[in-house]
């Protein structure tokens, strides 16, 4: 009898916890946010030494190859200057076309840098905790990037910390565009730092660059997501091609990110 | 130390484990599995503490774990509670003194925990091989974790540092 009573109490408590979290966030939020902030500071303290260690190691490695790297970088600078010249021309032309078509410019964006202080407890869920939160203007649904490209979007924010849903998470979906042929698709998470591009009808080639299309109203158009790493023909069960995408950012090793803070959704509208 | 004080201590240990696993993150992960101290902690605790008081710590650990993950609400609490109840159910039929017995027990319980978490979070396809690999890893490391928990327990029991009360005389 006692066992059944205890079981009943346990089941009741689980339902209370689930109900509070799902039904009325306002009741749990202050407690949860306090817990997230408190834990975030401890995680930051714990992850700090490992971060510094990696930075020192990388600096040491960088010194080893500095001469060779300098040579390569000089060649790259020459190439990039040529490209910049072409892009400037394209930018001017683009601005002219937008004026002609009456397309509104992108909204103003503030960029906030944040450090990764924690990862998700479940290894198959790709979320990270970063050390900037509501006090810095971050809200759920904001774009998170690293130097090379898109990392994901914020999903939960406390006062000082935010949780970020990475591109590689099974629950992540981003509207995407193949830069070469402008074919649209959806980038979905495949776990382990990988993604795949779904629902693409046009021919895709290995090495194609995938960028955000801007139609999901979260990610602005033109941000680099990654490159196509393999393409397999669709089967009878699934008519679409199976396209694996390697993200531009190593999502399993990301340490610093930038959050694009804006008050309006990223969407190009015609007037 | 009474059951409720012990429950608080176990929740504290669980919290420290959670902090280490999430803060140091990726070095603790290999593919879709990770070094997990929580399942062995619940197993170790379940072997020693009976239902009315024991379940509180397990629920506490479940709720804490949930705060550090994007997992659907209630899943960790349900998985750990299931593990604890299974231990209490099989306790009369097993002896868990030898290392291999601890390995078998924790592996068996881990399958339940991993199955609940993977199916509940919509990633059931990862059950094979990753779920079973996680259960195997938990089992292999169980004697180490049990040793650590036993040591920590003996330190806390002999000198009740958490509540400032000495329970055993030094004579």
Short mmCIF file of C-alpha atoms in Angstrom, two decimals:
data_model
loop_
_atom_site.label_atom_id
_atom_site.label_comp_id
_atom_site.label_asym_id
_atom_site.label_seq_id
_atom_site.Cartn_x
_atom_site.Cartn_y
_atom_site.Cartn_z
CA UNK A 1 0.00 0.00 0.00
CA UNK A 2 2.82 2.39 0.97
CA UNK A 3 4.59 1.61 -2.30
CA UNK A 4 1.51 2.53 -4.35
CA UNK A 5 1.09 5.72 -2.34
CA UNK A 6 4.70 6.70 -3.00
CA UNK A 7 4.33 5.87 -6.69
CA UNK A 8 1.20 8.02 -6.87
CA UNK A 9 3.05 10.93 -5.23
CA UNK A 10 6.00 10.52 -7.62
CA UNK A 11 3.79 10.46 -10.70
CA UNK A 12 1.92 13.50 -9.36
CA UNK A 13 5.20 15.39 -8.81
CA UNK A 14 6.41 14.59 -12.33
CA UNK A 15 3.13 15.90 -13.73
CA UNK A 16 3.45 19.05 -11.60
CA UNK A 17 6.98 19.66 -12.90
CA UNK A 18 5.93 19.05 -16.51
CA UNK A 19 2.76 21.12 -16.09
CA UNK A 20 4.59 24.09 -14.60
CA UNK A 21 7.19 24.08 -17.33
CA UNK A 22 4.74 23.72 -20.17
CA UNK A 23 1.67 25.55 -18.93
CA UNK A 24 2.71 28.60 -17.01
CA UNK A 25 6.27 29.70 -17.56
CA UNK A 26 5.70 32.80 -15.45
CA UNK A 27 5.48 30.66 -12.29
CA UNK A 28 8.72 28.79 -12.86
CA UNK A 29 10.69 31.39 -14.82
CA UNK A 30 12.19 33.44 -11.95
CA UNK A 31 13.36 30.31 -10.13
CA UNK A 32 14.62 28.70 -13.32
CA UNK A 33 16.36 31.84 -14.53
CA UNK A 34 18.05 32.25 -11.17
CA UNK A 35 19.18 28.61 -11.37
CA UNK A 36 20.42 29.05 -14.97
CA UNK A 37 22.37 32.20 -14.00
CA UNK A 38 23.83 30.62 -10.87
CA UNK A 39 24.82 27.46 -12.76
CA UNK A 40 26.09 29.53 -15.70
CA UNK A 41 28.59 31.37 -13.50
CA UNK A 42 29.85 28.06 -12.08
CA UNK A 43 30.12 26.60 -15.61
CA UNK A 44 31.97 29.72 -16.71
CA UNK A 45 34.43 29.31 -13.85
CA UNK A 46 34.94 25.63 -14.64
CA UNK A 47 35.28 26.03 -18.40
CA UNK A 48 37.57 29.09 -18.08
CA UNK A 49 40.88 27.29 -17.41
CA UNK A 50 40.29 24.83 -20.25
CA UNK A 51 39.49 27.75 -22.59
CA UNK A 52 42.66 29.60 -21.60
CA UNK A 53 44.68 26.42 -21.97
CA UNK A 54 43.40 25.92 -25.50
CA UNK A 55 44.12 29.57 -26.37
CA UNK A 56 47.69 29.32 -25.09
CA UNK A 57 48.20 26.04 -27.00
CA UNK A 58 46.81 27.56 -30.19
CA UNK A 59 49.08 30.62 -29.79
CA UNK A 60 52.06 28.30 -29.41
CA UNK A 61 51.06 26.31 -32.50
CA UNK A 62 50.51 29.54 -34.41
CA UNK A 63 54.07 30.65 -33.62
CA UNK A 64 55.47 27.40 -35.00
CA UNK A 65 54.11 27.97 -38.51
CA UNK A 66 54.15 31.74 -38.58
CA UNK A 67 56.56 32.15 -41.53
CA UNK A 68 54.77 29.74 -43.82
CA UNK A 69 51.42 31.16 -42.78
CA UNK A 70 52.59 34.70 -43.57
CA UNK A 71 53.50 33.68 -47.08
CA UNK A 72 50.13 32.00 -47.65
CA UNK A 73 48.26 34.94 -46.15
CA UNK A 74 50.05 37.45 -48.40
CA UNK A 75 48.95 35.48 -51.44
CA UNK A 76 45.42 35.34 -50.05
CA UNK A 77 45.40 39.11 -49.46
CA UNK A 78 46.18 39.72 -53.13
CA UNK A 79 43.39 37.38 -54.19
CA UNK A 80 40.93 38.87 -51.72
CA UNK A 81 41.69 42.44 -52.80
CA UNK A 82 40.77 41.48 -56.33
CA UNK A 83 37.56 39.91 -55.06
CA UNK A 84 36.73 42.94 -52.90
CA UNK A 85 36.96 45.09 -56.00
CA UNK A 86 34.43 42.87 -57.77
CA UNK A 87 32.14 42.76 -54.73
CA UNK A 88 32.16 46.56 -54.43
CA UNK A 89 30.95 46.79 -57.98
CA UNK A 90 28.25 44.20 -57.26
CA UNK A 91 27.25 46.03 -54.08
CA UNK A 92 26.79 49.30 -55.91
CA UNK A 93 24.79 47.56 -58.63
CA UNK A 94 22.72 45.75 -56.00
CA UNK A 95 21.92 49.00 -54.17
CA UNK A 96 20.84 50.54 -57.48
CA UNK A 97 18.54 47.61 -58.30
CA UNK A 98 17.03 47.67 -54.81
CA UNK A 99 16.28 51.39 -55.18
CA UNK A 100 14.70 50.70 -58.54
CA UNK A 101 12.57 47.84 -57.18
CA UNK A 102 11.71 49.61 -53.92
CA UNK A 103 13.14 46.91 -51.66
CA UNK A 104 13.67 48.00 -48.06
CA UNK A 105 17.20 47.71 -46.61
CA UNK A 106 17.99 45.29 -43.78
CA UNK A 107 17.20 46.40 -40.25
CA UNK A 108 19.98 47.70 -37.96
CA UNK A 109 21.89 45.03 -36.05
CA UNK A 110 23.98 45.10 -32.90
CA UNK A 111 26.62 42.41 -32.61
CA UNK A 112 27.40 40.91 -29.19
CA UNK A 113 30.33 38.58 -28.56
CA UNK A 114 29.82 35.67 -26.19
CA UNK A 115 31.86 32.75 -24.85
CA UNK A 116 30.58 29.18 -24.76
CA UNK A 117 30.42 28.09 -21.12
CA UNK A 118 28.47 24.82 -21.31
CA UNK A 119 27.04 22.11 -23.54
CA UNK A 120 23.85 20.06 -23.33
CA UNK A 121 23.78 17.16 -20.91
CA UNK A 122 22.42 14.81 -23.59
CA UNK A 123 25.11 14.26 -26.26
CA UNK A 124 22.58 13.84 -29.06
CA UNK A 125 21.07 17.30 -28.39
CA UNK A 126 23.20 20.07 -29.85
CA UNK A 127 22.66 23.07 -27.59
CA UNK A 128 25.25 25.27 -25.92
CA UNK A 129 25.15 27.89 -23.15
CA UNK A 130 26.78 31.27 -23.79
CA UNK A 131 27.65 33.98 -21.27
CA UNK A 132 25.42 36.80 -22.53
CA UNK A 133 21.72 37.11 -21.77
CA UNK A 134 18.67 39.36 -21.52
CA UNK A 135 20.64 42.23 -19.95
CA UNK A 136 22.59 42.47 -23.22
CA UNK A 137 19.39 42.56 -25.28
CA UNK A 138 19.40 38.91 -26.32
CA UNK A 139 16.01 37.26 -26.79
CA UNK A 140 14.95 33.83 -28.02
CA UNK A 141 15.11 33.45 -31.82
CA UNK A 142 18.18 35.60 -32.49
CA UNK A 143 20.90 34.63 -34.94
CA UNK A 144 24.17 33.24 -33.56
CA UNK A 145 27.28 33.21 -35.75
CA UNK A 146 30.96 32.52 -35.58
CA UNK A 147 33.69 33.96 -37.81
CA UNK A 148 33.09 31.46 -40.57
CA UNK A 149 29.29 31.29 -40.68
CA UNK A 150 26.01 30.46 -38.97
CA UNK A 151 26.11 28.60 -35.65
CA UNK A 152 22.40 28.51 -34.75
CA UNK A 153 19.79 30.56 -32.91
CA UNK A 154 19.07 31.48 -29.29
CA UNK A 155 16.29 29.41 -27.76
CA UNK A 156 16.17 30.48 -24.09
CA UNK A 157 17.62 33.45 -22.24
CA UNK A 158 18.11 34.24 -18.57
CA UNK A 159 19.48 37.56 -17.32
CA UNK A 160 23.15 36.73 -17.92
CA UNK A 161 23.18 33.54 -20.02
CA UNK A 162 21.50 32.14 -23.14
CA UNK A 163 20.96 28.70 -24.59
CA UNK A 164 21.71 28.33 -28.29
CA UNK A 165 20.21 25.68 -30.57
CA UNK A 166 22.97 24.64 -32.97
CA UNK A 167 22.41 23.95 -36.67
CA UNK A 168 23.31 20.30 -36.09
CA UNK A 169 20.53 19.66 -33.56
CA UNK A 170 17.78 17.28 -34.69
CA UNK A 171 15.19 19.98 -33.90
CA UNK A 172 16.91 22.69 -35.94
CA UNK A 173 15.62 23.79 -39.35
CA UNK A 174 16.86 26.77 -41.37
CA UNK A 175 15.59 28.01 -44.73
CA UNK A 176 18.52 27.76 -47.14
CA UNK A 177 19.62 28.53 -50.66
CA UNK A 178 22.26 26.98 -52.89
CA UNK A 179 24.38 29.95 -53.91
CA UNK A 180 25.26 28.61 -57.39
CA UNK A 181 21.80 27.75 -58.78
CA UNK A 182 19.52 29.54 -56.23
CA UNK A 183 17.66 26.28 -55.42
CA UNK A 184 15.81 26.46 -52.13
CA UNK A 185 15.78 23.85 -49.37
CA UNK A 186 15.76 23.35 -45.63
CA UNK A 187 18.93 22.75 -43.61
CA UNK A 188 18.17 20.20 -40.90
CA UNK A 189 20.36 18.97 -38.07
CA UNK A 190 21.78 15.46 -38.28
CA UNK A 191 23.62 15.33 -34.94
CA UNK A 192 27.38 15.07 -34.32
CA UNK A 193 28.06 18.50 -35.81
CA UNK A 194 26.54 17.59 -39.20
CA UNK A 195 23.54 18.81 -41.23
CA UNK A 196 21.66 17.78 -44.33
CA UNK A 197 19.82 19.78 -46.96
CA UNK A 198 16.27 18.59 -47.53
CA UNK A 199 13.62 19.13 -50.21
CA UNK A 200 15.89 20.27 -53.05
CA UNK A 201 14.70 19.55 -56.57
CA UNK A 202 17.55 21.00 -58.64
CA UNK A 203 20.87 19.25 -59.30
CA UNK A 204 23.34 19.75 -56.48
CA UNK A 205 27.11 19.29 -56.70
CA UNK A 206 29.66 18.49 -54.04
CA UNK A 207 31.29 21.73 -52.92
CA UNK A 208 28.22 23.91 -53.52
CA UNK A 209 27.98 26.73 -50.98
CA UNK A 210 24.78 26.84 -48.91
CA UNK A 211 23.58 30.20 -47.60
CA UNK A 212 20.54 31.32 -45.63
CA UNK A 213 17.56 32.29 -47.78
CA UNK A 214 15.96 34.68 -45.27
CA UNK A 215 12.47 33.24 -45.75
CA UNK A 216 12.26 31.82 -42.21
CA UNK A 217 12.21 35.40 -40.79
CA UNK A 218 14.97 34.46 -38.31
CA UNK A 219 18.18 34.32 -40.36
CA UNK A 220 18.95 37.22 -42.72
CA UNK A 221 19.59 36.31 -46.33
CA UNK A 222 23.12 35.46 -47.48
CA UNK A 223 24.82 34.10 -44.35
CA UNK A 224 27.12 31.16 -45.05
CA UNK A 225 25.88 27.86 -43.61
CA UNK A 226 28.36 25.43 -45.13
CA UNK A 227 29.29 23.38 -48.17
CA UNK A 228 27.78 20.26 -49.71
CA UNK A 229 29.99 17.29 -48.80
CA UNK A 230 28.05 14.45 -50.44
CA UNK A 231 25.04 13.93 -52.69
CA UNK A 232 23.12 10.67 -53.09
CA UNK A 233 20.28 10.09 -55.54
CA UNK A 234 16.83 9.81 -53.96
CA UNK A 235 15.29 6.39 -53.43
CA UNK A 236 11.74 5.23 -54.30
CA UNK A 237 10.73 5.87 -50.71
CA UNK A 238 12.23 9.36 -50.74
CA UNK A 239 12.25 11.14 -54.08
CA UNK A 240 14.51 13.96 -52.92
CA UNK A 241 18.30 13.74 -53.02
CA UNK A 242 20.19 13.03 -49.81
CA UNK A 243 22.51 16.00 -49.45
CA UNK A 244 24.98 16.11 -46.57
CA UNK A 245 26.28 19.55 -45.63
CA UNK A 246 29.43 20.26 -43.65
CA UNK A 247 28.80 23.44 -41.65
CA UNK A 248 31.27 26.29 -42.16
CA UNK A 249 31.75 26.37 -38.39
CA UNK A 250 33.05 23.34 -36.49
CA UNK A 251 30.00 23.08 -34.24
CA UNK A 252 31.61 20.59 -31.87
CA UNK A 253 34.52 22.91 -31.14
CA UNK A 254 32.92 26.35 -31.20
CA UNK A 255 34.20 28.48 -28.29
CA UNK A 256 33.26 32.05 -29.14
CA UNK A 257 30.17 33.26 -30.97
CA UNK A 258 28.50 36.52 -31.95
CA UNK A 259 24.79 37.15 -31.47
CA UNK A 260 23.02 39.46 -33.92
CA UNK A 261 20.69 41.52 -31.74
CA UNK A 262 17.81 43.20 -33.53
CA UNK A 263 14.33 44.35 -32.64
CA UNK A 264 12.78 43.39 -35.95
CA UNK A 265 12.73 40.12 -37.90
CA UNK A 266 15.20 39.85 -40.76
CA UNK A 267 12.95 40.03 -43.77
CA UNK A 268 13.17 41.90 -47.01
CA UNK A 269 9.82 43.48 -47.78
CA UNK A 270 8.66 45.31 -50.87
CA UNK A 271 6.93 48.68 -50.63
CA UNK B 1 23.13 11.11 8.87
CA UNK B 2 19.39 10.72 8.29
CA UNK B 3 17.78 9.96 4.94
CA UNK B 4 16.83 13.53 4.12
CA UNK B 5 20.26 14.93 4.87
CA UNK B 6 21.75 12.18 2.75
CA UNK B 7 19.30 13.06 -0.03
CA UNK B 8 20.58 16.64 0.03
CA UNK B 9 24.20 15.48 -0.08
CA UNK B 10 23.48 13.18 -3.04
CA UNK B 11 21.70 16.01 -4.88
CA UNK B 12 24.74 18.21 -4.23
CA UNK B 13 27.10 15.54 -5.60
CA UNK B 14 24.82 15.10 -8.59
CA UNK B 15 24.91 18.85 -9.19
CA UNK B 16 28.72 18.87 -9.09
CA UNK B 17 28.80 15.99 -11.59
CA UNK B 18 26.34 17.80 -13.85
CA UNK B 19 28.43 20.98 -13.70
CA UNK B 20 31.63 19.16 -14.63
CA UNK B 21 30.00 17.20 -17.45
CA UNK B 22 28.33 20.25 -19.01
CA UNK B 23 31.11 22.80 -18.41
CA UNK B 24 33.94 20.66 -19.75
CA UNK B 25 31.53 19.32 -22.36
CA UNK B 26 32.97 17.84 -25.47
CA UNK B 27 36.01 16.07 -23.92
CA UNK B 28 33.42 14.01 -22.02
CA UNK B 29 31.62 13.07 -25.25
CA UNK B 30 32.50 10.59 -27.95
CA UNK B 31 30.03 10.50 -30.82
CA UNK B 32 26.61 10.20 -29.20
CA UNK B 33 27.82 8.84 -25.87
CA UNK B 34 29.41 10.54 -22.91
CA UNK B 35 31.06 9.86 -19.59
CA UNK B 36 28.03 9.74 -17.29
CA UNK B 37 28.18 9.70 -13.51
CA UNK B 38 24.47 10.31 -12.90
CA UNK B 39 23.12 6.85 -13.77
CA UNK B 40 25.70 5.09 -11.54
CA UNK B 41 24.95 7.64 -8.78
CA UNK B 42 21.22 6.82 -8.87
CA UNK B 43 22.05 3.07 -8.92
CA UNK B 44 24.46 3.38 -5.99
CA UNK B 45 21.98 5.47 -4.02
CA UNK B 46 19.06 3.18 -4.87
CA UNK B 47 20.92 0.16 -3.50
CA UNK B 48 21.13 1.78 -0.08
CA UNK B 49 18.00 3.84 0.42
CA UNK B 50 14.43 2.63 0.57
CA UNK B 51 11.41 4.19 -1.02
CA UNK B 52 9.82 7.00 0.97
CA UNK B 53 12.94 9.10 1.51
CA UNK B 54 15.10 7.74 -1.29
CA UNK B 55 12.88 8.83 -4.11
CA UNK B 56 13.20 12.51 -3.17
CA UNK B 57 16.89 12.64 -4.05
CA UNK B 58 16.25 10.83 -7.32
CA UNK B 59 13.50 13.27 -8.29
CA UNK B 60 15.79 16.15 -7.32
CA UNK B 61 18.55 14.79 -9.55
CA UNK B 62 16.07 14.39 -12.40
CA UNK B 63 14.82 17.96 -12.11
CA UNK B 64 18.37 19.33 -11.87
CA UNK B 65 19.44 17.37 -14.97
CA UNK B 66 16.47 18.72 -16.85
CA UNK B 67 17.58 22.30 -16.22
CA UNK B 68 20.89 21.58 -17.95
CA UNK B 69 19.41 20.10 -21.08
CA UNK B 70 16.98 20.95 -23.86
CA UNK B 71 15.26 17.61 -23.23
CA UNK B 72 11.43 17.60 -23.06
CA UNK B 73 10.05 18.36 -19.59
CA UNK B 74 9.90 15.53 -17.06
CA UNK B 75 11.96 12.99 -19.02
CA UNK B 76 15.02 12.93 -16.78
CA UNK B 77 12.83 12.78 -13.65
CA UNK B 78 10.89 9.89 -15.19
CA UNK B 79 14.01 8.01 -16.36
CA UNK B 80 15.83 8.26 -13.01
CA UNK B 81 12.68 7.45 -11.04
CA UNK B 82 12.22 4.36 -13.23
CA UNK B 83 15.82 3.35 -12.59
CA UNK B 84 15.42 3.80 -8.84
CA UNK B 85 12.17 1.83 -8.70
CA UNK B 86 13.72 -0.99 -10.74
CA UNK B 87 16.57 -1.23 -8.26
CA UNK B 88 14.21 -1.33 -5.33
CA UNK B 89 12.20 -4.05 -7.12
CA UNK B 90 15.16 -6.31 -7.92
CA UNK B 91 17.04 -5.62 -4.69
CA UNK B 92 15.71 -8.73 -2.91
CA UNK B 93 16.89 -10.98 -5.73
CA UNK B 94 20.42 -9.76 -6.29
CA UNK B 95 23.73 -9.42 -4.54
CA UNK B 96 25.78 -6.51 -5.80
CA UNK B 97 29.10 -6.91 -4.05
CA UNK B 98 31.46 -7.88 -6.85
CA UNK B 99 32.61 -5.47 -9.56
CA UNK B 100 31.13 -7.58 -12.40
CA UNK B 101 27.75 -7.59 -10.63
CA UNK B 102 27.85 -3.81 -10.38
CA UNK B 103 28.73 -3.64 -14.07
CA UNK B 104 25.82 -5.89 -15.05
CA UNK B 105 23.35 -4.01 -12.87
CA UNK B 106 24.32 -0.53 -14.08
CA UNK B 107 24.37 -1.65 -17.73
CA UNK B 108 20.89 -3.11 -17.36
CA UNK B 109 19.55 0.02 -15.65
CA UNK B 110 21.27 2.30 -18.18
CA UNK B 111 19.35 0.68 -21.01
CA UNK B 112 16.11 1.72 -19.29
CA UNK B 113 17.34 5.29 -18.72
CA UNK B 114 18.77 5.71 -22.24
CA UNK B 115 15.64 4.19 -23.84
CA UNK B 116 13.34 6.61 -21.98
CA UNK B 117 15.53 9.61 -22.87
CA UNK B 118 16.06 8.71 -26.53
CA UNK B 119 12.48 7.67 -27.27
CA UNK B 120 11.09 10.61 -25.27
CA UNK B 121 13.24 13.12 -27.16
CA UNK B 122 12.31 11.68 -30.56
CA UNK B 123 15.71 10.15 -31.28
CA UNK B 124 14.74 6.47 -30.96
CA UNK B 125 16.89 5.56 -34.00
CA UNK B 126 19.99 6.25 -31.89
CA UNK B 127 19.13 3.43 -29.48
CA UNK B 128 21.21 1.10 -31.65
CA UNK B 129 24.17 1.32 -31.49
CA UNK B 130 24.63 4.49 -29.43
CA UNK B 131 22.13 3.74 -26.65
CA UNK B 132 23.57 0.32 -26.04
CA UNK B 133 27.13 1.67 -26.26
CA UNK B 134 26.22 4.23 -23.57
CA UNK B 135 24.76 1.48 -21.37
CA UNK B 136 27.91 -0.61 -21.85
CA UNK B 137 30.18 2.34 -21.00
CA UNK B 138 28.14 3.12 -17.87
CA UNK B 139 28.42 -0.54 -16.85
CA UNK B 140 32.17 -0.75 -17.44
CA UNK B 141 32.79 2.38 -15.38
CA UNK B 142 30.32 1.46 -12.61
CA UNK B 143 32.92 -0.06 -10.22
CA UNK B 144 34.99 3.14 -10.48
CA UNK B 145 31.97 5.34 -9.75
CA UNK B 146 30.81 3.08 -6.89
CA UNK B 147 34.32 3.30 -5.41
CA UNK B 148 34.25 7.11 -5.64
CA UNK B 149 30.76 7.33 -4.11
CA UNK B 150 31.68 4.88 -1.31
CA UNK B 151 34.78 6.91 -0.47
CA UNK B 152 32.86 10.19 -0.49
CA UNK B 153 30.14 8.60 1.63
CA UNK B 154 32.58 7.29 4.21
CA UNK B 155 34.22 10.71 4.51
CA UNK B 156 30.89 12.44 4.98
CA UNK B 157 29.54 9.81 7.38
CA UNK B 158 32.58 9.80 9.65
CA UNK B 159 32.83 13.57 9.81
CA UNK B 160 29.50 15.16 9.10
CA UNK B 161 31.08 18.17 7.47
CA UNK B 162 27.89 19.31 5.80
CA UNK B 163 25.88 19.81 8.95
CA UNK B 164 28.57 20.21 11.57
CA UNK B 165 27.64 17.10 13.60
CA UNK B 166 30.02 14.28 14.49
CA UNK B 167 28.23 10.95 14.36
CA UNK B 168 31.07 8.59 15.30
CA UNK B 169 33.49 8.92 18.15
CA UNK B 170 37.16 9.01 17.28
CA UNK B 171 38.02 6.42 19.92
#
